[in-house]
JSON list of C-alpha atoms and ligand atoms in Angstrom, two decimals:
[
{"chain": "A", "resi": 1, "resn": "MET", "atom": "CA", "xyz": [-3.54, -7.77, 16.26]},
{"chain": "A", "resi": 2, "resn": "PHE", "atom": "CA", "xyz": [-2.11, -4.57, 14.85]},
{"chain": "A", "resi": 3, "resn": "ASN", "atom": "CA", "xyz": [-3.09, -3.70, 11.28]},
{"chain": "A", "resi": 4, "resn": "LEU", "atom": "CA", "xyz": [-1.50, -0.85, 9.41]},
{"chain": "A", "resi": 5, "resn": "ILE", "atom": "CA", "xyz": [-2.01, 0.68, 5.96]},
{"chain": "A", "resi": 6, "resn": "LEU", "atom": "CA", "xyz": [1.05, 2.34, 4.49]},
{"chain": "A", "resi": 7, "resn": "PHE", "atom": "CA", "xyz": [-0.39, 4.84, 2.05]},
{"chain": "A", "resi": 8, "resn": "GLY", "atom": "CA", "xyz": [1.00, 7.21, -0.56]},
{"chain": "A", "resi": 9, "resn": "PRO", "atom": "CA", "xyz": [1.47, 7.73, -4.30]},
{"chain": "A", "resi": 10, "resn": "PRO", "atom": "CA", "xyz": [3.69, 5.51, -6.49]},
{"chain": "A", "resi": 11, "resn": "GLY", "atom": "CA", "xyz": [7.31, 6.18, -5.60]},
{"chain": "A", "resi": 12, "resn": "SER", "atom": "CA", "xyz": [6.59, 7.54, -2.13]},
{"chain": "A", "resi": 13, "resn": "GLY", "atom": "CA", "xyz": [8.72, 4.84, -0.47]},
{"chain": "A", "resi": 14, "resn": "LYS", "atom": "CA", "xyz": [6.07, 2.38, 0.70]},
{"chain": "A", "resi": 15, "resn": "GLY", "atom": "CA", "xyz": [8.08, -0.67, -0.40]},
{"chain": "A", "resi": 16, "resn": "THR", "atom": "CA", "xyz": [11.33, 0.47, 1.24]},
{"chain": "A", "resi": 17, "resn": "GLN", "atom": "CA", "xyz": [9.69, 1.43, 4.51]},
{"chain": "A", "resi": 18, "resn": "SER", "atom": "CA", "xyz": [7.49, -1.70, 4.55]},
{"chain": "A", "resi": 19, "resn": "GLU", "atom": "CA", "xyz": [10.56, -3.95, 4.57]},
{"chain": "A", "resi": 20, "resn": "LYS", "atom": "CA", "xyz": [11.93, -2.17, 7.63]},
{"chain": "A", "resi": 21, "resn": "LEU", "atom": "CA", "xyz": [8.58, -2.00, 9.43]},
{"chain": "A", "resi": 22, "resn": "ILE", "atom": "CA", "xyz": [7.73, -5.69, 9.03]},
{"chain": "A", "resi": 23, "resn": "ALA", "atom": "CA", "xyz": [11.14, -6.63, 10.43]},
{"chain": "A", "resi": 24, "resn": "LYS", "atom": "CA", "xyz": [10.70, -4.39, 13.47]},
{"chain": "A", "resi": 25, "resn": "TYR", "atom": "CA", "xyz": [7.05, -5.14, 14.26]},
{"chain": "A", "resi": 26, "resn": "HIS", "atom": "CA", "xyz": [6.82, -8.73, 12.93]},
{"chain": "A", "resi": 27, "resn": "LEU", "atom": "CA", "xyz": [3.88, -7.91, 10.67]},
{"chain": "A", "resi": 28, "resn": "LYS", "atom": "CA", "xyz": [2.82, -9.85, 7.59]},
{"chain": "A", "resi": 29, "resn": "HIS", "atom": "CA", "xyz": [3.53, -7.70, 4.52]},
{"chain": "A", "resi": 30, "resn": "LEU", "atom": "CA", "xyz": [0.70, -7.70, 1.97]},
{"chain": "A", "resi": 31, "resn": "SER", "atom": "CA", "xyz": [1.71, -5.72, -1.11]},
{"chain": "A", "resi": 32, "resn": "THR", "atom": "CA", "xyz": [-0.84, -6.07, -3.90]},
{"chain": "A", "resi": 33, "resn": "GLY", "atom": "CA", "xyz": [1.80, -4.86, -6.41]},
{"chain": "A", "resi": 34, "resn": "ASP", "atom": "CA", "xyz": [4.17, -7.68, -5.33]},
{"chain": "A", "resi": 35, "resn": "LEU", "atom": "CA", "xyz": [1.36, -10.25, -5.28]},
{"chain": "A", "resi": 36, "resn": "LEU", "atom": "CA", "xyz": [0.31, -9.21, -8.80]},
{"chain": "A", "resi": 37, "resn": "ARG", "atom": "CA", "xyz": [3.90, -9.35, -10.10]},
{"chain": "A", "resi": 38, "resn": "SER", "atom": "CA", "xyz": [4.23, -12.91, -8.67]},
{"chain": "A", "resi": 39, "resn": "GLU", "atom": "CA", "xyz": [1.05, -13.90, -10.52]},
{"chain": "A", "resi": 40, "resn": "ILE", "atom": "CA", "xyz": [2.48, -12.42, -13.74]},
{"chain": "A", "resi": 41, "resn": "ALA", "atom": "CA", "xyz": [5.81, -14.25, -13.25]},
{"chain": "A", "resi": 42, "resn": "ALA", "atom": "CA", "xyz": [3.90, -17.52, -12.69]},
{"chain": "A", "resi": 43, "resn": "LYS", "atom": "CA", "xyz": [1.84, -16.80, -15.83]},
{"chain": "A", "resi": 44, "resn": "THR", "atom": "CA", "xyz": [-1.47, -17.48, -14.08]},
{"chain": "A", "resi": 45, "resn": "ALA", "atom": "CA", "xyz": [-4.81, -16.40, -15.61]},
{"chain": "A", "resi": 46, "resn": "LEU", "atom": "CA", "xyz": [-5.07, -13.72, -12.91]},
{"chain": "A", "resi": 47, "resn": "GLY", "atom": "CA", "xyz": [-1.56, -12.48, -13.78]},
{"chain": "A", "resi": 48, "resn": "LEU", "atom": "CA", "xyz": [-2.34, -12.32, -17.48]},
{"chain": "A", "resi": 49, "resn": "GLU", "atom": "CA", "xyz": [-5.50, -10.31, -16.81]},
{"chain": "A", "resi": 50, "resn": "ALA", "atom": "CA", "xyz": [-3.71, -7.94, -14.40]},
{"chain": "A", "resi": 51, "resn": "LYS", "atom": "CA", "xyz": [-0.74, -7.34, -16.72]},
{"chain": "A", "resi": 52, "resn": "GLN", "atom": "CA", "xyz": [-2.89, -5.62, -19.33]},
{"chain": "A", "resi": 53, "resn": "PHE", "atom": "CA", "xyz": [-3.87, -2.97, -16.78]},
{"chain": "A", "resi": 54, "resn": "MET", "atom": "CA", "xyz": [-0.48, -2.64, -15.09]},
{"chain": "A", "resi": 55, "resn": "ASP", "atom": "CA", "xyz": [1.36, -2.12, -18.38]},
{"chain": "A", "resi": 56, "resn": "LYS", "atom": "CA", "xyz": [-0.80, 0.93, -19.07]},
{"chain": "A", "resi": 57, "resn": "GLY", "atom": "CA", "xyz": [-0.42, 2.37, -15.58]},
{"chain": "A", "resi": 58, "resn": "SER", "atom": "CA", "xyz": [-4.11, 1.71, -14.82]},
{"chain": "A", "resi": 59, "resn": "LEU", "atom": "CA", "xyz": [-5.48, 0.07, -11.69]},
{"chain": "A", "resi": 60, "resn": "VAL", "atom": "CA", "xyz": [-6.32, -3.63, -11.84]},
{"chain": "A", "resi": 61, "resn": "PRO", "atom": "CA", "xyz": [-10.10, -4.28, -11.36]},
{"chain": "A", "resi": 62, "resn": "ASP", "atom": "CA", "xyz": [-11.24, -4.30, -7.73]},
{"chain": "A", "resi": 63, "resn": "HIS", "atom": "CA", "xyz": [-12.54, -7.89, -7.71]},
{"chain": "A", "resi": 64, "resn": "VAL", "atom": "CA", "xyz": [-9.09, -9.20, -8.71]},
{"chain": "A", "resi": 65, "resn": "VAL", "atom": "CA", "xyz": [-7.15, -7.52, -5.90]},
{"chain": "A", "resi": 66, "resn": "ILE", "atom": "CA", "xyz": [-9.88, -8.05, -3.30]},
{"chain": "A", "resi": 67, "resn": "GLY", "atom": "CA", "xyz": [-9.87, -11.79, -4.11]},
{"chain": "A", "resi": 68, "resn": "MET", "atom": "CA", "xyz": [-6.09, -11.88, -3.69]},
{"chain": "A", "resi": 69, "resn": "ILE", "atom": "CA", "xyz": [-6.25, -10.10, -0.32]},
{"chain": "A", "resi": 70, "resn": "ASN", "atom": "CA", "xyz": [-9.06, -12.37, 0.86]},
{"chain": "A", "resi": 71, "resn": "ASP", "atom": "CA", "xyz": [-6.91, -15.44, 0.10]},
{"chain": "A", "resi": 72, "resn": "ALA", "atom": "CA", "xyz": [-3.89, -13.91, 1.83]},
{"chain": "A", "resi": 73, "resn": "LEU", "atom": "CA", "xyz": [-5.91, -13.10, 4.97]},
{"chain": "A", "resi": 74, "resn": "ASP", "atom": "CA", "xyz": [-7.23, -16.66, 5.08]},
{"chain": "A", "resi": 75, "resn": "LYS", "atom": "CA", "xyz": [-3.74, -18.13, 4.67]},
{"chain": "A", "resi": 76, "resn": "ASN", "atom": "CA", "xyz": [-2.19, -16.06, 7.46]},
{"chain": "A", "resi": 77, "resn": "THR", "atom": "CA", "xyz": [-4.23, -16.72, 10.57]},
{"chain": "A", "resi": 78, "resn": "ASP", "atom": "CA", "xyz": [-1.33, -16.85, 13.00]},
{"chain": "A", "resi": 79, "resn": "VAL", "atom": "CA", "xyz": [0.29, -13.43, 12.57]},
{"chain": "A", "resi": 80, "resn": "ALA", "atom": "CA", "xyz": [0.80, -10.41, 14.83]},
{"chain": "A", "resi": 81, "resn": "GLY", "atom": "CA", "xyz": [-0.89, -8.19, 12.26]},
{"chain": "A", "resi": 82, "resn": "PHE", "atom": "CA", "xyz": [-0.81, -7.05, 8.64]},
{"chain": "A", "resi": 83, "resn": "LEU", "atom": "CA", "xyz": [0.95, -4.25, 6.85]},
{"chain": "A", "resi": 84, "resn": "PHE", "atom": "CA", "xyz": [-1.08, -3.35, 3.76]},
{"chain": "A", "resi": 85, "resn": "ASP", "atom": "CA", "xyz": [1.06, -1.74, 1.05]},
{"chain": "A", "resi": 86, "resn": "GLY", "atom": "CA", "xyz": [-0.60, -0.52, -2.16]},
{"chain": "A", "resi": 87, "resn": "PHE", "atom": "CA", "xyz": [-4.01, -1.62, -0.87]},
{"chain": "A", "resi": 88, "resn": "PRO", "atom": "CA", "xyz": [-6.74, -0.39, -0.56]},
{"chain": "A", "resi": 89, "resn": "ARG", "atom": "CA", "xyz": [-6.47, 1.82, -3.64]},
{"chain": "A", "resi": 90, "resn": "THR", "atom": "CA", "xyz": [-10.15, 2.56, -4.28]},
{"chain": "A", "resi": 91, "resn": "ALA", "atom": "CA", "xyz": [-13.17, 3.31, -2.08]},
{"chain": "A", "resi": 92, "resn": "VAL", "atom": "CA", "xyz": [-14.63, -0.14, -2.92]},
{"chain": "A", "resi": 93, "resn": "GLN", "atom": "CA", "xyz": [-11.41, -1.86, -1.85]},
{"chain": "A", "resi": 94, "resn": "ALA", "atom": "CA", "xyz": [-11.45, 0.08, 1.45]},
{"chain": "A", "resi": 95, "resn": "GLU", "atom": "CA", "xyz": [-15.03, -0.95, 2.20]},
{"chain": "A", "resi": 96, "resn": "GLU", "atom": "CA", "xyz": [-14.29, -4.59, 1.36]},
{"chain": "A", "resi": 97, "resn": "LEU", "atom": "CA", "xyz": [-11.16, -4.61, 3.50]},
{"chain": "A", "resi": 98, "resn": "ASP", "atom": "CA", "xyz": [-13.11, -3.29, 6.47]},
{"chain": "A", "resi": 99, "resn": "LYS", "atom": "CA", "xyz": [-15.68, -6.08, 5.99]},
{"chain": "A", "resi": 100, "resn": "LEU", "atom": "CA", "xyz": [-13.04, -8.81, 5.65]},
{"chain": "A", "resi": 101, "resn": "LEU", "atom": "CA", "xyz": [-11.21, -7.66, 8.78]},
{"chain": "A", "resi": 102, "resn": "ASN", "atom": "CA", "xyz": [-14.48, -7.28, 10.65]},
{"chain": "A", "resi": 103, "resn": "GLU", "atom": "CA", "xyz": [-15.35, -10.91, 9.88]},
{"chain": "A", "resi": 104, "resn": "LYS", "atom": "CA", "xyz": [-12.05, -11.80, 11.56]},
{"chain": "A", "resi": 105, "resn": "ASN", "atom": "CA", "xyz": [-12.89, -9.60, 14.58]},
{"chain": "A", "resi": 106, "resn": "THR", "atom": "CA", "xyz": [-10.15, -7.13, 13.81]},
{"chain": "A", "resi": 107, "resn": "CYS", "atom": "CA", "xyz": [-9.80, -3.77, 12.06]},
{"chain": "A", "resi": 108, "resn": "ILE", "atom": "CA", "xyz": [-7.37, -1.18, 10.68]},
{"chain": "A", "resi": 109, "resn": "ASP", "atom": "CA", "xyz": [-5.56, 0.56, 13.53]},
{"chain": "A", "resi": 110, "resn": "ILE", "atom": "CA", "xyz": [-3.88, 3.29, 11.53]},
{"chain": "A", "resi": 111, "resn": "MET", "atom": "CA", "xyz": [-3.20, 4.60, 8.03]},
{"chain": "A", "resi": 112, "resn": "LEU", "atom": "CA", "xyz": [0.20, 6.26, 7.71]},
{"chain": "A", "resi": 113, "resn": "ALA", "atom": "CA", "xyz": [0.30, 8.46, 4.60]},
{"chain": "A", "resi": 114, "resn": "LEU", "atom": "CA", "xyz": [3.64, 9.38, 3.02]},
{"chain": "A", "resi": 115, "resn": "GLU", "atom": "CA", "xyz": [3.68, 12.82, 1.40]},
{"chain": "A", "resi": 116, "resn": "VAL", "atom": "CA", "xyz": [6.13, 13.45, -1.45]},
{"chain": "A", "resi": 117, "resn": "SER", "atom": "CA", "xyz": [6.11, 16.19, -4.09]},
{"chain": "A", "resi": 118, "resn": "GLU", "atom": "CA", "xyz": [5.20, 15.21, -7.64]},
{"chain": "A", "resi": 119, "resn": "ASP", "atom": "CA", "xyz": [8.59, 16.22, -9.11]},
{"chain": "A", "resi": 120, "resn": "GLU", "atom": "CA", "xyz": [10.36, 14.04, -6.56]},
{"chain": "A", "resi": 121, "resn": "LEU", "atom": "CA", "xyz": [8.04, 11.08, -7.30]},
{"chain": "A", "resi": 122, "resn": "ILE", "atom": "CA", "xyz": [8.76, 11.20, -11.03]},
{"chain": "A", "resi": 123, "resn": "LYS", "atom": "CA", "xyz": [12.52, 11.49, -10.40]},
{"chain": "A", "resi": 124, "resn": "ARG", "atom": "CA", "xyz": [12.49, 8.52, -8.01]},
{"chain": "A", "resi": 125, "resn": "LEU", "atom": "CA", "xyz": [10.42, 6.29, -10.32]},
{"chain": "A", "resi": 126, "resn": "ILE", "atom": "CA", "xyz": [12.62, 7.00, -13.36]},
{"chain": "A", "resi": 127, "resn": "LYS", "atom": "CA", "xyz": [15.69, 6.20, -11.24]},
{"chain": "A", "resi": 128, "resn": "ARG", "atom": "CA", "xyz": [14.05, 2.99, -9.93]},
{"chain": "A", "resi": 129, "resn": "GLY", "atom": "CA", "xyz": [13.32, 2.00, -13.54]},
{"chain": "A", "resi": 130, "resn": "GLU", "atom": "CA", "xyz": [17.06, 1.86, -14.25]},
{"chain": "A", "resi": 131, "resn": "THR", "atom": "CA", "xyz": [17.43, -1.17, -11.96]},
{"chain": "A", "resi": 132, "resn": "SER", "atom": "CA", "xyz": [13.99, -2.50, -10.93]},
{"chain": "A", "resi": 133, "resn": "GLY", "atom": "CA", "xyz": [13.27, -4.42, -14.12]},
{"chain": "A", "resi": 134, "resn": "ARG", "atom": "CA", "xyz": [9.72, -3.06, -13.85]},
{"chain": "A", "resi": 135, "resn": "SER", "atom": "CA", "xyz": [8.40, -2.05, -17.25]},
{"chain": "A", "resi": 136, "resn": "ASP", "atom": "CA", "xyz": [5.96, 0.41, -15.63]},
{"chain": "A", "resi": 137, "resn": "ASP", "atom": "CA", "xyz": [8.93, 2.36, -14.21]},
{"chain": "A", "resi": 138, "resn": "THR", "atom": "CA", "xyz": [10.84, 2.88, -17.47]},
{"chain": "A", "resi": 139, "resn": "ASN", "atom": "CA", "xyz": [8.34, 4.95, -19.44]},
{"chain": "A", "resi": 140, "resn": "GLU", "atom": "CA", "xyz": [7.62, 8.47, -18.22]},
{"chain": "A", "resi": 141, "resn": "GLN", "atom": "CA", "xyz": [4.11, 8.47, -19.76]},
{"chain": "A", "resi": 142, "resn": "ILE", "atom": "CA", "xyz": [3.20, 5.35, -17.75]},
{"chain": "A", "resi": 143, "resn": "ILE", "atom": "CA", "xyz": [4.62, 6.89, -14.59]},
{"chain": "A", "resi": 144, "resn": "ILE", "atom": "CA", "xyz": [2.49, 9.99, -15.16]},
{"chain": "A", "resi": 145, "resn": "ALA", "atom": "CA", "xyz": [-0.57, 7.76, -15.81]},
{"chain": "A", "resi": 146, "resn": "ARG", "atom": "CA", "xyz": [0.01, 5.96, -12.47]},
{"chain": "A", "resi": 147, "resn": "ILE", "atom": "CA", "xyz": [0.25, 9.24, -10.59]},
{"chain": "A", "resi": 148, "resn": "ALA", "atom": "CA", "xyz": [-2.94, 10.42, -12.35]},
{"chain": "A", "resi": 149, "resn": "GLU", "atom": "CA", "xyz": [-4.74, 7.20, -11.30]},
{"chain": "A", "resi": 150, "resn": "TYR", "atom": "CA", "xyz": [-3.60, 7.87, -7.75]},
{"chain": "A", "resi": 151, "resn": "HIS", "atom": "CA", "xyz": [-5.19, 11.34, -7.77]},
{"chain": "A", "resi": 152, "resn": "LYS", "atom": "CA", "xyz": [-8.35, 10.17, -9.52]},
{"chain": "A", "resi": 153, "resn": "LYS", "atom": "CA", "xyz": [-9.12, 6.97, -7.59]},
{"chain": "A", "resi": 154, "resn": "THR", "atom": "CA", "xyz": [-6.76, 6.44, -4.67]},
{"chain": "A", "resi": 155, "resn": "ALA", "atom": "CA", "xyz": [-6.13, 9.73, -2.85]},
{"chain": "A", "resi": 156, "resn": "SER", "atom": "CA", "xyz": [-9.76, 9.76, -1.61]},
{"chain": "A", "resi": 157, "resn": "VAL", "atom": "CA", "xyz": [-9.23, 6.43, 0.20]},
{"chain": "A", "resi": 158, "resn": "ALA", "atom": "CA", "xyz": [-7.61, 8.54, 2.93]},
{"chain": "A", "resi": 159, "resn": "ASP", "atom": "CA", "xyz": [-11.00, 10.27, 3.48]},
{"chain": "A", "resi": 160, "resn": "HIS", "atom": "CA", "xyz": [-12.55, 6.88, 4.26]},
{"chain": "A", "resi": 161, "resn": "TYR", "atom": "CA", "xyz": [-10.15, 6.34, 7.19]},
{"chain": "A", "resi": 162, "resn": "GLN", "atom": "CA", "xyz": [-10.10, 10.02, 8.13]},
{"chain": "A", "resi": 163, "resn": "LYS", "atom": "CA", "xyz": [-13.79, 9.68, 9.06]},
{"chain": "A", "resi": 164, "resn": "GLU", "atom": "CA", "xyz": [-12.62, 7.37, 11.84]},
{"chain": "A", "resi": 165, "resn": "LYS", "atom": "CA", "xyz": [-9.65, 9.66, 12.61]},
{"chain": "A", "resi": 166, "resn": "LYS", "atom": "CA", "xyz": [-7.22, 6.93, 11.63]},
{"chain": "A", "resi": 167, "resn": "VAL", "atom": "CA", "xyz": [-4.95, 8.88, 9.25]},
{"chain": "A", "resi": 168, "resn": "MET", "atom": "CA", "xyz": [-1.55, 10.32, 10.13]},
{"chain": "A", "resi": 169, "resn": "MET", "atom": "CA", "xyz": [0.56, 12.19, 7.59]},
{"chain": "A", "resi": 170, "resn": "ILE", "atom": "CA", "xyz": [4.31, 11.66, 7.39]},
{"chain": "A", "resi": 171, "resn": "LYS", "atom": "CA", "xyz": [6.82, 13.69, 5.38]},
{"chain": "A", "resi": 172, "resn": "GLY", "atom": "CA", "xyz": [8.16, 11.18, 2.83]},
{"chain": "A", "resi": 173, "resn": "GLU", "atom": "CA", "xyz": [11.23, 13.24, 1.89]},
{"chain": "A", "resi": 174, "resn": "GLY", "atom": "CA", "xyz": [14.50, 13.00, 3.80]},
{"chain": "A", "resi": 175, "resn": "SER", "atom": "CA", "xyz": [16.70, 10.00, 4.56]},
{"chain": "A", "resi": 176, "resn": "VAL", "atom": "CA", "xyz": [15.22, 6.47, 4.70]},
{"chain": "A", "resi": 177, "resn": "GLU", "atom": "CA", "xyz": [16.20, 6.35, 8.38]},
{"chain": "A", "resi": 178, "resn": "GLU", "atom": "CA", "xyz": [14.54, 9.70, 9.21]},
{"chain": "A", "resi": 179, "resn": "ILE", "atom": "CA", "xyz": [11.28, 8.63, 7.57]},
{"chain": "A", "resi": 180, "resn": "PHE", "atom": "CA", "xyz": [11.44, 5.22, 9.26]},
{"chain": "A", "resi": 181, "resn": "ASN", "atom": "CA", "xyz": [11.90, 6.85, 12.67]},
{"chain": "A", "resi": 182, "resn": "ALA", "atom": "CA", "xyz": [8.94, 9.17, 12.04]},
{"chain": "A", "resi": 183, "resn": "LEU", "atom": "CA", "xyz": [6.76, 6.15, 11.11]},
{"chain": "A", "resi": 184, "resn": "CYS", "atom": "CA", "xyz": [7.88, 4.18, 14.17]},
{"chain": "A", "resi": 185, "resn": "GLU", "atom": "CA", "xyz": [7.07, 7.10, 16.45]},
{"chain": "A", "resi": 186, "resn": "LYS", "atom": "CA", "xyz": [3.46, 7.16, 15.20]},
{"chain": "A", "resi": 187, "resn": "ILE", "atom": "CA", "xyz": [3.15, 3.36, 15.33]},
{"chain": "A", "resi": 188, "resn": "ASP", "atom": "CA", "xyz": [4.45, 3.20, 18.90]},
{"chain": "A", "resi": 189, "resn": "PHE", "atom": "CA", "xyz": [1.97, 5.90, 19.92]},
{"chain": "A", "resi": 190, "resn": "ILE", "atom": "CA", "xyz": [-1.00, 4.09, 18.37]},
{"chain": "A", "resi": 191, "resn": "ARG", "atom": "CA", "xyz": [0.01, 0.68, 19.69]},
{"chain": "A", "resi": 192, "resn": "LYS", "atom": "CA", "xyz": [0.18, 2.09, 23.18]},
{"chain": "A", "resi": 193, "resn": "GLN", "atom": "CA", "xyz": [-3.15, 3.86, 22.76]},
{"chain": "A", "resi": 194, "resn": "ASN", "atom": "CA", "xyz": [-4.89, 0.79, 21.25]},
{"chain": "A", "resi": 195, "resn": "ASN", "atom": "CA", "xyz": [-3.14, -1.58, 23.62]},
{"chain": "A", "resi": 196, "resn": "CYS", "atom": "CA", "xyz": [-1.71, -3.86, 20.89]},
{"chain": "B", "resi": 1, "resn": "ADP", "atom": "P1", "xyz": [3.53, 1.72, -7.34]},
{"chain": "B", "resi": 1, "resn": "ADP", "atom": "O1", "xyz": [2.63, 2.12, -6.21]},
{"chain": "B", "resi": 1, "resn": "ADP", "atom": "O2", "xyz": [4.94, 2.18, -7.16]},
{"chain": "B", "resi": 1, "resn": "ADP", "atom": "O3", "xyz": [2.98, 2.06, -8.68]},
{"chain": "B", "resi": 1, "resn": "ADP", "atom": "P2", "xyz": [2.77, -1.07, -6.93]},
{"chain": "B", "resi": 1, "resn": "ADP", "atom": "O4", "xyz": [3.71, -2.21, -6.97]},
{"chain": "B", "resi": 1, "resn": "ADP", "atom": "O5", "xyz": [2.06, -0.79, -5.65]},
{"chain": "B", "resi": 1, "resn": "ADP", "atom": "O6", "xyz": [3.67, 0.15, -7.36]},
{"chain": "B", "resi": 1, "resn": "ADP", "atom": "O7", "xyz": [1.66, -1.21, -8.07]},
{"chain": "B", "resi": 1, "resn": "ADP", "atom": "C1", "xyz": [2.00, -1.47, -9.41]},
{"chain": "B", "resi": 1, "resn": "ADP", "atom": "C2", "xyz": [0.72, -1.61, -10.24]},
{"chain": "B", "resi": 1, "resn": "ADP", "atom": "O8", "xyz": [-0.04, -2.74, -9.78]},
{"chain": "B", "resi": 1, "resn": "ADP", "atom": "C3", "xyz": [-0.24, -0.43, -10.20]},
{"chain": "B", "resi": 1, "resn": "ADP", "atom": "O9", "xyz": [0.08, 0.58, -11.13]},
{"chain": "B", "resi": 1, "resn": "ADP", "atom": "C4", "xyz": [-1.59, -1.15, -10.52]},
{"chain": "B", "resi": 1, "resn": "ADP", "atom": "O10", "xyz": [-1.71, -1.38, -11.91]},
{"chain": "B", "resi": 1, "resn": "ADP", "atom": "C5", "xyz": [-1.44, -2.50, -9.85]},
{"chain": "B", "resi": 1, "resn": "ADP", "atom": "N1", "xyz": [-2.00, -2.51, -8.48]},
{"chain": "B", "resi": 1, "resn": "ADP", "atom": "C6", "xyz": [-1.29, -2.67, -7.32]},
{"chain": "B", "resi": 1, "resn": "ADP", "atom": "N2", "xyz": [-2.11, -2.64, -6.25]},
{"chain": "B", "resi": 1, "resn": "ADP", "atom": "C7", "xyz": [-3.37, -2.43, -6.72]},
{"chain": "B", "resi": 1, "resn": "ADP", "atom": "C8", "xyz": [-4.65, -2.28, -6.14]},
{"chain": "B", "resi": 1, "resn": "ADP", "atom": "N3", "xyz": [-4.82, -2.32, -4.80]},
{"chain": "B", "resi": 1, "resn": "ADP", "atom": "N4", "xyz": [-5.73, -2.07, -6.94]},
{"chain": "B", "resi": 1, "resn": "ADP", "atom": "C9", "xyz": [-5.59, -2.02, -8.26]},
{"chain": "B", "resi": 1, "resn": "ADP", "atom": "N5", "xyz": [-4.41, -2.14, -8.90]},
{"chain": "B", "resi": 1, "resn": "ADP", "atom": "C10", "xyz": [-3.30, -2.35, -8.15]}
]
């Protein structure tokens, strides 16, 4: 198996690059943001609970997203690997993910971290809000709250994987194709090294 975390602040291009990466490497895409939005659309109890946090730009409680990821891992036993997008977003989520993967005799191979300046992030998210239909993209205060949550709770998740020397930084500005090629170069290197 080959398991990858695509990491970076809101608006750094994780969703766009994930689509291209899963097609090329045949990975199962697990985006907690997408999973949560499906729960909201289906009006489940989990979705209703999550919506209150998402509408404010806050993170959803750890137990909610960890439960969702646990279910998704159990449902997808026959895959080449997972691409985690928007998860883990806290230190607790990172520890739980390691445990869940360990129980399945696998682990995270690499975290690829997209770096984008704050001005560019805000510009991109406001632009996305014009067409995405996402209420958390249309209000600048909520966008700023999401970026603040990233700095407060999420950025340090990289330290967790850095301890195992599993983090590689990628410049997240430039054309979609340029960024994709840079990601693929790192992935190909790691796959060769890890023999997967
Ligand atoms: P973005 O990263 O562009 O903000 P996402 O779709 O990844 O978009 O996340 C949207 C929202 O969903 C977040 O602001 C947060 O409220 C919630 N969310 C997504 N993933 C997680 C997670 N792993 N832990 C907690 N909350 C999450």
